[in-house]
Amino acid sequence: MVFQNEFQCSCGKLHKAMLDDVIIGKGVIKQLPQIVARYHAKKVFVFADPNTDRAAGNRVAEILRESGIAYTKYVFASAELEPDEKAVGSIMMHYDASCDLIVGVGSGVLNDIGKILAKISGNPYVIVGTAPSMDGYASASSSMARDGLKISLSTKSANVIIGDVEILKTAPVKMMVSGLGDMLAKYVSICEWRISNLLNGEYYCPTIANTVKAALKKCVENASGLLVRDEVAVEAVFEGLVLSGIAMNYAGISRPASGAEHYISHVWDMRGLEFGTPVDFHGIQCAIGTLYAAKIYEQIKKITPNREKALAYVQAFDLDAYNKDLKDFLGVAADSMIELEKKEKKYDKQAHAKRLEIILANWEEILKIIDEEIPSVAFLEKLMDEINAPKTAADIGIDESLVPMSFVTSKDIRDKYVLPRLVWDLGIMDELKF
């Protein structure tokens, strides 16, 4: 994989990748000593969990030892890590301050924790990927649970990402499917980015969007190979996930890689933290969220927006009653979302009326964007069947009756114009079929 660390784009921005190198291929873990030398490191702090230690952590330690490189190694007690204060506190208490380079071995939660440790310590950070399971490898943020609320913490990206295909292909197939699910989410995120650009004038870069779309296309074309651990398919997904993180760095926002489908997943995560309800891999949940979003987009394409209907719907909207429902549905996590709305004021009736006029004036262009970016429900269902991916909330143990409220509340997680906000603006929230 070749990427530009920084470049001046036709969109007018100087895009920066915020990482030094991405090394993907067979046997590339052997380059670790050269990477250590590149940063003039004297001692390496290696961390993993029991599973990733078996997958690659022991190999990392062996390579360092054979090269005469000093290191300290910490393995979390459990492979079932929650991305929360306890996990961060644990690694901080075991961190060897005499180390001047950090090497994380894993994906998802481990990588998010590693980025926090790297930011706090100020040391370079290398992540040795063990699964093509999520798109956070290259991002400069960590998806964490803080005080019960799923948030995106500003941290730092890895300096170097190592994706050894011989290691990645040994990951559980479900984790590979999760990675593809995280890539499928890009259909929705790019569509929402374009719609927000059209309606709100939000910054949008077609160069970044096209890079993500090309990576997504490659993943989809090779999707079936994941079930047999085909190296081309595994590499395509890992590369796509890394490129998605880089795209977020380039844009300076999460728009290229996440939207409503991610927020639906976050809602399920927050309910899991609050009520102990089922939670699955992030990418699996994002794929299901993507399919639900595609179903909503198909319904939107069939309607004719009605000004009076939308205004009446919003006029009747009771924010206090909604906040109570939000609190009942999400528990403590709702508090931060309610506070966000006090600053954001997306439910302000005058602001809605202005947005509605812009929506009505640009309706044909909105439909065109949806047509260009969102694949059919039939296409997504066929693809998900090919890789044995769950397609509904019920498939992962979540009560199907909770899906409508999961969709409704997903619009309150971030200050971002996403699909459920468009649906609310149109006054059709109560008419949706999932």
mmCIF file of N, CA and C in Angstrom, residues 169 173 176 223-231 234:
data_model
loop_
_atom_site.group_PDB
_atom_site.id
_atom_site.type_symbol
_atom_site.label_atom_id
_atom_site.label_comp_id
_atom_site.label_asym_id
_atom_site.label_seq_id
_atom_site.Cartn_x
_atom_site.Cartn_y
_atom_site.Cartn_z
ATOM 1 N N LYS A 169 -4.480 -13.299 8.577
ATOM 2 C CA LYS A 169 -5.355 -14.339 8.038
ATOM 3 C C LYS A 169 -5.669 -15.431 9.055
ATOM 4 N N VAL A 173 -12.638 -15.782 11.748
ATOM 5 C CA VAL A 173 -13.357 -15.310 10.561
ATOM 6 C C VAL A 173 -14.369 -14.231 10.931
ATOM 7 N N MET A 176 -12.858 -10.923 10.744
ATOM 8 C CA MET A 176 -12.683 -10.464 9.361
ATOM 9 C C MET A 176 -14.009 -9.944 8.808
ATOM 10 N N ALA A 223 -14.919 -10.104 -1.117
ATOM 11 C CA ALA A 223 -15.535 -10.428 0.170
ATOM 12 C C ALA A 223 -15.626 -11.921 0.447
ATOM 13 N N SER A 224 -16.061 -12.693 -0.522
ATOM 14 C CA SER A 224 -16.280 -14.128 -0.285
ATOM 15 C C SER A 224 -15.010 -14.851 0.113
ATOM 16 N N GLY A 225 -13.856 -14.300 -0.242
ATOM 17 C CA GLY A 225 -12.590 -14.940 0.097
ATOM 18 C C GLY A 225 -12.286 -14.930 1.577
ATOM 19 N N LEU A 226 -12.977 -14.082 2.340
ATOM 20 C CA LEU A 226 -12.720 -14.009 3.778
ATOM 21 C C LEU A 226 -13.026 -15.331 4.471
ATOM 22 N N LEU A 227 -14.061 -16.031 3.993
ATOM 23 C CA LEU A 227 -14.473 -17.271 4.645
ATOM 24 C C LEU A 227 -13.425 -18.368 4.529
ATOM 25 N N VAL A 228 -12.561 -18.266 3.523
ATOM 26 C CA VAL A 228 -11.500 -19.272 3.350
ATOM 27 C C VAL A 228 -10.132 -18.668 3.637
ATOM 28 N N ARG A 229 -10.123 -17.500 4.284
ATOM 29 C CA ARG A 229 -8.891 -16.817 4.687
ATOM 30 C C ARG A 229 -7.981 -16.503 3.490
ATOM 31 N N ASP A 230 -8.620 -16.179 2.371
ATOM 32 C CA ASP A 230 -7.858 -15.818 1.169
ATOM 33 C C ASP A 230 -7.029 -14.569 1.440
ATOM 34 N N GLU A 231 -5.748 -14.632 1.107
ATOM 35 C CA GLU A 231 -4.839 -13.541 1.455
ATOM 36 C C GLU A 231 -5.186 -12.245 0.740
ATOM 37 N N VAL A 234 -8.162 -10.794 2.654
ATOM 38 C CA VAL A 234 -7.745 -10.305 3.977
ATOM 39 C C VAL A 234 -6.967 -9.004 3.843
#
